[in-house]
PDB file of C-alpha atoms and ligand atoms in Angstrom:
ATOM      1  CA  MET Y   1       0.011  -0.182  -0.234  1.00 54.00           C
ATOM      2  CA  SER Y   2       1.226   3.317  -1.069  1.00 52.00           C
ATOM      3  CA  ALA Y   3       1.735   6.333   1.492  1.00 46.00           C
ATOM      4  CA  SER Y   4      -1.105   8.182  -0.191  1.00 45.00           C
ATOM      5  CA  GLU Y   5      -3.389   5.480  -0.080  1.00 54.00           C
ATOM      6  CA  GLN Y   6      -2.909   5.394   3.730  1.00 53.00           C
ATOM      7  CA  VAL Y   7      -3.475   8.751   4.348  1.00 57.00           C
ATOM      8  CA  ILE Y   8      -6.729   8.794   2.393  1.00 49.00           C
ATOM      9  CA  GLN Y   9      -7.369   5.651   4.766  1.00 67.00           C
ATOM     10  CA  LEU Y  10      -6.687   7.753   7.689  1.00 74.00           C
ATOM     11  CA  GLU Y  11      -8.891  10.507   6.305  1.00 77.00           C
ATOM     12  CA  LYS Y  12     -11.899   8.081   6.058  1.00 79.00           C
ATOM     13  CA  THR Y  13     -11.183   6.928   9.895  1.00 90.00           C
ATOM     14  CA  ASP Y  14     -14.471   7.496  12.377  1.00 93.00           C
ATOM     15  CA  PRO Y  15     -12.898   8.614  15.669  1.00 91.00           C
ATOM     16  CA  LYS Y  16     -16.284   8.304  16.967  1.00 96.00           C
ATOM     17  CA  PHE Y  17     -17.187   4.336  16.125  1.00 97.00           C
ATOM     18  CA  VAL Y  18     -15.075   2.772  19.225  1.00 97.00           C
ATOM     19  CA  GLU Y  19     -17.795   5.176  21.399  1.00 97.00           C
ATOM     20  CA  GLU Y  20     -20.475   4.120  18.959  1.00 98.00           C
ATOM     21  CA  ILE Y  21     -19.484   0.518  19.530  1.00 98.00           C
ATOM     22  CA  ILE Y  22     -19.129   0.958  23.189  1.00 98.00           C
ATOM     23  CA  GLU Y  23     -22.337   2.514  23.407  1.00 98.00           C
ATOM     24  CA  TYR Y  24     -24.388  -0.300  21.574  1.00 97.00           C
ATOM     25  CA  GLY Y  25     -23.229  -2.816  23.410  1.00 98.00           C
ATOM     26  CA  SER Y  26     -23.775  -1.128  26.728  1.00 97.00           C
ATOM     27  CA  LYS Y  27     -27.139  -1.822  26.722  1.00 95.00           C
ATOM     28  CA  ILE Y  28     -26.356  -5.344  26.427  1.00 95.00           C
ATOM     29  CA  PHE Y  29     -23.554  -6.149  28.256  1.00 97.00           C
ATOM     30  CA  GLY Y  30     -22.717  -3.077  30.415  1.00 98.00           C
ATOM     31  CA  ARG Y  31     -20.672  -0.445  29.588  1.00 98.00           C
ATOM     32  CA  GLU Y  32     -17.315  -1.731  31.643  1.00 98.00           C
ATOM     33  CA  HIS Y  33     -17.831  -4.768  29.687  1.00 98.00           C
ATOM     34  CA  MET Y  34     -17.747  -3.011  26.485  1.00 98.00           C
ATOM     35  CA  GLU Y  35     -15.127  -0.368  26.955  1.00 98.00           C
ATOM     36  CA  THR Y  36     -12.443  -2.988  27.851  1.00 98.00           C
ATOM     37  CA  ILE Y  37     -11.724  -2.552  24.046  1.00 98.00           C
ATOM     38  CA  THR Y  38      -9.405   0.177  24.614  1.00 98.00           C
ATOM     39  CA  ALA Y  39      -7.363  -2.121  27.112  1.00 98.00           C
ATOM     40  CA  CYS Y  40      -6.249  -4.261  24.122  1.00 98.00           C
ATOM     41  CA  PHE Y  41      -2.629  -3.807  23.396  1.00 97.00           C
ATOM     42  CA  GLN Y  42      -2.278  -6.379  20.217  1.00 97.00           C
ATOM     43  CA  CYS Y  43      -0.700  -8.775  21.631  1.00 97.00           C
ATOM     44  CA  GLY Y  44      -2.322 -11.143  19.427  1.00 97.00           C
ATOM     45  CA  THR Y  45      -3.406 -13.913  21.762  1.00 98.00           C
ATOM     46  CA  CYS Y  46      -6.692 -14.028  20.263  1.00 98.00           C
ATOM     47  CA  SER Y  47      -5.939 -14.400  16.954  1.00 97.00           C
ATOM     48  CA  GLY Y  48      -3.506 -17.178  17.811  1.00 96.00           C
ATOM     49  CA  SER Y  49      -6.167 -19.243  19.932  1.00 96.00           C
ATOM     50  CA  CYS Y  50      -8.868 -18.638  16.967  1.00 97.00           C
ATOM     51  CA  PRO Y  51      -9.743 -21.564  15.258  1.00 96.00           C
ATOM     52  CA  SER Y  52     -11.524 -19.933  12.327  1.00 95.00           C
ATOM     53  CA  GLY Y  53      -8.355 -17.895  11.803  1.00 94.00           C
ATOM     54  CA  ARG Y  54      -6.286 -20.964  11.345  1.00 93.00           C
ATOM     55  CA  ARG Y  55      -8.898 -21.542   8.514  1.00 92.00           C
ATOM     56  CA  THR Y  56      -9.197 -18.309   6.999  1.00 92.00           C
ATOM     57  CA  ALA Y  57      -8.151 -14.991   6.712  1.00 91.00           C
ATOM     58  CA  TYR Y  58     -10.269 -13.624   9.530  1.00 93.00           C
ATOM     59  CA  ARG Y  59      -7.724 -12.082  12.716  1.00 96.00           C
ATOM     60  CA  THR Y  60      -9.523 -10.864  15.758  1.00 97.00           C
ATOM     61  CA  ARG Y  61      -6.496  -8.687  16.948  1.00 97.00           C
ATOM     62  CA  LEU Y  62      -7.299  -6.980  13.504  1.00 95.00           C
ATOM     63  CA  VAL Y  63     -11.031  -6.267  14.154  1.00 97.00           C
ATOM     64  CA  MET Y  64      -9.828  -4.678  17.896  1.00 97.00           C
ATOM     65  CA  ARG Y  65      -7.304  -2.389  16.171  1.00 95.00           C
ATOM     66  CA  LYS Y  66      -8.905  -1.204  12.945  1.00 95.00           C
ATOM     67  CA  ALA Y  67     -12.122  -0.756  15.365  1.00 96.00           C
ATOM     68  CA  LEU Y  68      -9.964   1.255  17.656  1.00 96.00           C
ATOM     69  CA  LEU Y  69      -8.781   3.117  14.623  1.00 94.00           C
ATOM     70  CA  GLY Y  70     -12.102   3.883  13.384  1.00 95.00           C
ATOM     71  CA  LEU Y  71     -12.123   2.535  10.301  1.00 94.00           C
ATOM     72  CA  LYS Y  72     -15.718   2.030  10.410  1.00 95.00           C
ATOM     73  CA  ASP Y  73     -16.588   0.796   6.924  1.00 94.00           C
ATOM     74  CA  GLU Y  74     -13.445  -1.566   6.538  1.00 93.00           C
ATOM     75  CA  VAL Y  75     -14.530  -2.969   9.755  1.00 96.00           C
ATOM     76  CA  LEU Y  76     -18.452  -3.088   9.040  1.00 96.00           C
ATOM     77  CA  SER Y  77     -18.023  -4.409   5.294  1.00 95.00           C
ATOM     78  CA  SER Y  78     -15.185  -7.091   5.952  1.00 94.00           C
ATOM     79  CA  GLU Y  79     -16.160 -10.255   4.909  1.00 92.00           C
ATOM     80  CA  GLU Y  80     -14.412 -11.653   7.980  1.00 91.00           C
ATOM     81  CA  LEU Y  81     -16.183 -10.204  10.062  1.00 94.00           C
ATOM     82  CA  TRP Y  82     -18.622 -13.070   9.925  1.00 93.00           C
ATOM     83  CA  TYR Y  83     -16.344 -15.790  10.306  1.00 94.00           C
ATOM     84  CA  CYS Y  84     -16.132 -15.538  14.099  1.00 95.00           C
ATOM     85  CA  THR Y  85     -18.213 -18.649  15.215  1.00 93.00           C
ATOM     86  CA  THR Y  86     -18.434 -17.169  19.044  1.00 94.00           C
ATOM     87  CA  CYS Y  87     -16.603 -19.803  20.600  1.00 96.00           C
ATOM     88  CA  TYR Y  88     -15.297 -17.681  23.437  1.00 97.00           C
ATOM     89  CA  THR Y  89     -11.742 -19.070  23.280  1.00 97.00           C
ATOM     90  CA  CYS Y  90     -10.202 -15.427  22.561  1.00 97.00           C
ATOM     91  CA  TYR Y  91     -12.463 -13.944  25.555  1.00 97.00           C
ATOM     92  CA  GLU Y  92     -10.950 -16.711  28.042  1.00 97.00           C
ATOM     93  CA  ARG Y  93      -7.313 -16.317  27.128  1.00 98.00           C
ATOM     94  CA  CYS Y  94      -7.080 -12.066  26.336  1.00 98.00           C
ATOM     95  CA  PRO Y  95      -4.407 -11.204  28.914  1.00 98.00           C
ATOM     96  CA  ARG Y  96      -5.939  -7.730  29.098  1.00 98.00           C
ATOM     97  CA  GLY Y  97      -9.471  -9.241  29.837  1.00 98.00           C
ATOM     98  CA  VAL Y  98     -10.841  -7.572  26.332  1.00 98.00           C
ATOM     99  CA  ARG Y  99     -14.463  -9.133  26.186  1.00 98.00           C
ATOM    100  CA  THR Y 100     -13.587 -10.128  22.544  1.00 98.00           C
ATOM    101  CA  THR Y 101     -16.215 -12.179  21.432  1.00 98.00           C
ATOM    102  CA  ASP Y 102     -19.194  -9.818  22.718  1.00 98.00           C
ATOM    103  CA  ILE Y 103     -17.501  -7.009  20.900  1.00 98.00           C
ATOM    104  CA  ILE Y 104     -17.260  -8.873  17.839  1.00 97.00           C
ATOM    105  CA  ARG Y 105     -20.830  -9.952  18.454  1.00 97.00           C
ATOM    106  CA  VAL Y 106     -22.008  -6.235  18.680  1.00 98.00           C
ATOM    107  CA  ILE Y 107     -19.884  -4.962  15.657  1.00 98.00           C
ATOM    108  CA  ARG Y 108     -21.701  -7.813  13.956  1.00 96.00           C
ATOM    109  CA  ASN Y 109     -25.602  -6.056  15.164  1.00 95.00           C
ATOM    110  CA  ILE Y 110     -23.853  -2.743  13.947  1.00 97.00           C
ATOM    111  CA  ALA Y 111     -23.303  -3.943  10.534  1.00 97.00           C
ATOM    112  CA  ALA Y 112     -26.417  -6.146  10.472  1.00 94.00           C
ATOM    113  CA  LYS Y 113     -28.207  -2.776  11.528  1.00 93.00           C
ATOM    114  CA  SER Y 114     -26.725  -1.371   8.493  1.00 93.00           C
ATOM    115  CA  GLY Y 115     -27.758  -3.815   5.685  1.00 93.00           C
ATOM    116  CA  ARG Y 116     -24.815  -5.720   5.928  1.00 94.00           C
ATOM    117  CA  MET Y 117     -25.515  -9.013   7.499  1.00 93.00           C
ATOM    118  CA  LYS Y 118     -24.106 -11.911   5.440  1.00 90.00           C
ATOM    119  CA  GLU Y 119     -26.932 -13.945   3.131  1.00 91.00           C
ATOM    120  CA  GLN Y 120     -25.175 -17.234   4.967  1.00 90.00           C
ATOM    121  CA  HIS Y 121     -26.173 -15.894   8.242  1.00 91.00           C
ATOM    122  CA  LYS Y 122     -29.890 -14.474   7.000  1.00 93.00           C
ATOM    123  CA  ARG Y 123     -30.109 -18.133   5.867  1.00 94.00           C
ATOM    124  CA  VAL Y 124     -29.367 -19.172   9.226  1.00 93.00           C
ATOM    125  CA  ALA Y 125     -31.558 -16.714  10.928  1.00 93.00           C
ATOM    126  CA  ARG Y 126     -34.647 -17.815   8.856  1.00 95.00           C
ATOM    127  CA  LEU Y 127     -33.905 -21.323  10.071  1.00 94.00           C
ATOM    128  CA  LEU Y 128     -34.250 -20.138  13.331  1.00 93.00           C
ATOM    129  CA  ILE Y 129     -37.706 -18.460  12.978  1.00 94.00           C
ATOM    130  CA  ARG Y 130     -39.167 -21.072  10.812  1.00 94.00           C
ATOM    131  CA  PHE Y 131     -38.033 -24.084  13.234  1.00 93.00           C
ATOM    132  CA  GLY Y 132     -36.875 -22.697  16.519  1.00 92.00           C
ATOM    133  CA  HIS Y 133     -33.335 -23.841  15.627  1.00 93.00           C
ATOM    134  CA  ALA Y 134     -30.354 -22.635  13.800  1.00 90.00           C
ATOM    135  CA  VAL Y 135     -29.993 -26.399  13.309  1.00 91.00           C
ATOM    136  CA  PRO Y 136     -33.259 -28.014  13.245  1.00 92.00           C
ATOM    137  CA  ILE Y 137     -33.805 -31.728  14.045  1.00 94.00           C
ATOM    138  CA  THR Y 138     -33.646 -34.283  11.272  1.00 95.00           C
ATOM    139  CA  ASP Y 139     -35.116 -37.842  11.051  1.00 96.00           C
ATOM    140  CA  GLU Y 140     -31.343 -39.208  11.362  1.00 96.00           C
ATOM    141  CA  PHE Y 141     -30.997 -37.551  14.903  1.00 95.00           C
ATOM    142  CA  LYS Y 142     -34.659 -38.388  15.846  1.00 96.00           C
ATOM    143  CA  GLU Y 143     -33.512 -41.915  15.380  1.00 96.00           C
ATOM    144  CA  ILE Y 144     -30.577 -41.262  17.313  1.00 97.00           C
ATOM    145  CA  ARG Y 145     -32.232 -39.919  20.160  1.00 96.00           C
ATOM    146  CA  LYS Y 146     -34.628 -43.011  20.095  1.00 96.00           C
ATOM    147  CA  ALA Y 147     -31.612 -45.532  20.004  1.00 97.00           C
ATOM    148  CA  LEU Y 148     -30.197 -43.437  23.053  1.00 97.00           C
ATOM    149  CA  GLY Y 149     -33.536 -44.083  25.212  1.00 97.00           C
ATOM    150  CA  LEU Y 150     -34.739 -40.307  24.603  1.00 96.00           C
ATOM    151  CA  SER Y 151     -37.620 -38.954  23.361  1.00 96.00           C
ATOM    152  CA  GLU Y 152     -37.589 -38.180  19.863  1.00 95.00           C
ATOM    153  CA  LEU Y 153     -37.992 -34.579  19.941  1.00 95.00           C
ATOM    154  CA  PRO Y 154     -35.556 -32.868  22.656  1.00 94.00           C
ATOM    155  CA  PRO Y 155     -37.370 -30.479  25.178  1.00 94.00           C
ATOM    156  CA  THR Y 156     -37.358 -27.280  23.054  1.00 93.00           C
ATOM    157  CA  VAL Y 157     -39.532 -25.445  20.875  1.00 93.00           C
ATOM    158  CA  HIS Y 158     -39.864 -28.884  18.869  1.00 93.00           C
ATOM    159  CA  SER Y 159     -41.659 -30.145  21.822  1.00 94.00           C
ATOM    160  CA  TYR Y 160     -43.260 -26.853  22.553  1.00 94.00           C
ATOM    161  CA  PRO Y 161     -44.814 -24.805  19.698  1.00 91.00           C
ATOM    162  CA  GLU Y 162     -46.503 -22.617  21.932  1.00 94.00           C
ATOM    163  CA  ALA Y 163     -42.998 -21.195  22.622  1.00 94.00           C
ATOM    164  CA  LEU Y 164     -41.960 -21.104  19.276  1.00 93.00           C
ATOM    165  CA  ASP Y 165     -45.030 -18.850  18.797  1.00 93.00           C
ATOM    166  CA  GLU Y 166     -43.590 -16.658  21.597  1.00 94.00           C
ATOM    167  CA  VAL Y 167     -40.217 -16.535  20.142  1.00 91.00           C
ATOM    168  CA  ARG Y 168     -41.536 -15.043  16.597  1.00 94.00           C
ATOM    169  CA  LYS Y 169     -43.831 -12.772  18.297  1.00 94.00           C
ATOM    170  CA  LEU Y 170     -40.272 -11.426  19.936  1.00 94.00           C
ATOM    171  CA  ILE Y 171     -38.971 -11.850  16.491  1.00 94.00           C
ATOM    172  CA  LYS Y 172     -41.880  -9.848  14.748  1.00 94.00           C
ATOM    173  CA  ILE Y 173     -41.461  -7.017  17.527  1.00 96.00           C
ATOM    174  CA  MET Y 174     -37.974  -6.509  16.610  1.00 91.00           C
ATOM    175  CA  LYS Y 175     -38.630  -6.677  13.092  1.00 93.00           C
ATOM    176  CA  PHE Y 176     -35.685  -9.532  12.988  1.00 93.00           C
ATOM    177  CA  ASP Y 177     -38.029 -10.885  10.348  1.00 95.00           C
ATOM    178  CA  GLN Y 178     -37.514  -8.450   7.824  1.00 94.00           C
ATOM    179  CA  MET Y 179     -34.198  -7.815   8.146  1.00 93.00           C
ATOM    180  CA  VAL Y 180     -33.038 -11.301   7.370  1.00 94.00           C
ATOM    181  CA  GLY Y 181     -36.114 -11.927   4.471  1.00 93.00           C
ATOM    182  CA  TYR Y 182     -38.400 -13.888   6.368  1.00 93.00           C
ATOM    183  CA  GLN Y 183     -41.667 -14.979   4.659  1.00 87.00           C
ATOM    184  CA  GLU Y 184     -43.951 -17.029   5.799  1.00 78.00           C
ATOM    185  CA  SER Y 185     -44.873 -19.283   3.064  1.00 65.00           C
ATOM    186  CA  GLY Y 186     -40.896 -19.287   1.742  1.00 50.00           C
TER     187      GLY Y 186
HETATM  188  S1  SF4 Q 201      -5.461 -10.876  23.247  1.00 53.56           S
HETATM  189 FE1  SF4 Q 201      -6.670  -9.292  23.837  1.00 53.56          FE
HETATM  190  S2  SF4 Q 201      -5.047  -7.610  24.391  1.00 53.56           S
HETATM  191 FE2  SF4 Q 201      -4.151  -9.094  22.717  1.00 53.56          FE
HETATM  192  S3  SF4 Q 201      -4.686  -8.570  20.713  1.00 53.56           S
HETATM  193 FE3  SF4 Q 201      -6.051 -10.111  21.320  1.00 53.56          FE
HETATM  194  S4  SF4 Q 201      -8.049  -8.240  22.302  1.00 53.56           S
HETATM  195 FE4  SF4 Q 201      -5.965  -7.369  22.235  1.00 53.56          FE
HETATM  196  S1  SF4 Q 202     -14.982 -16.390  19.652  1.00 53.56           S
HETATM  197 FE1  SF4 Q 202     -14.628 -15.826  17.214  1.00 53.56          FE
HETATM  198  S2  SF4 Q 202     -12.761 -14.974  17.342  1.00 53.56           S
HETATM  199 FE2  SF4 Q 202     -12.672 -15.734  19.362  1.00 53.56          FE
HETATM  200  S3  SF4 Q 202     -11.381 -17.542  19.036  1.00 53.56           S
HETATM  201 FE3  SF4 Q 202     -13.806 -17.980  18.602  1.00 53.56          FE
HETATM  202  S4  SF4 Q 202     -13.965 -17.999  16.687  1.00 53.56           S
HETATM  203 FE4  SF4 Q 202     -12.253 -16.871  17.005  1.00 53.56          FE
END
């Protein structure tokens, strides 16, 4: 990257982006939890621990760095942002107590609100609305459950359709169905 390109990048930074992340996440996790992002000292333990990063170009440390630098558009539109599996390994290992996984989840929320949720995630979300599970049970797993002496269906919304109605009501109130393009008949 040339020096002039770096200047252009700096000009595109949004110094309020970190505060936006902290503010947004504070409603869910509390301000203290979110403010841990400012303690990141770029050691890379998170990236080194990340199972997704072993197979993809995703680097947790870079997400933190770019967020702190205010590279809002770059962070929100990055394909890699959606590669985190939310396994919480980095969260457990960060020597500075940065609540990495929750911070990534909040950044994703901001990205989704601005219409940048990846289609693959929308597809999973539609399964959640339709079945109450991101991974609904299959006939194969029903058989396995029976062979293990369990009920055919787990004691979740699969067994309690009225609970699924409640989940759907909440989703509609939040307009999450619209965000992920869910259609009753689709
Ligand atoms: S492990 Fe923690 S301090 Fe180290 S780079 Fe990742 S978030 Fe920053
Ligand atoms: S929570 Fe996400 S970023 Fe952290 S180690 Fe797991 S996959 Fe990687």
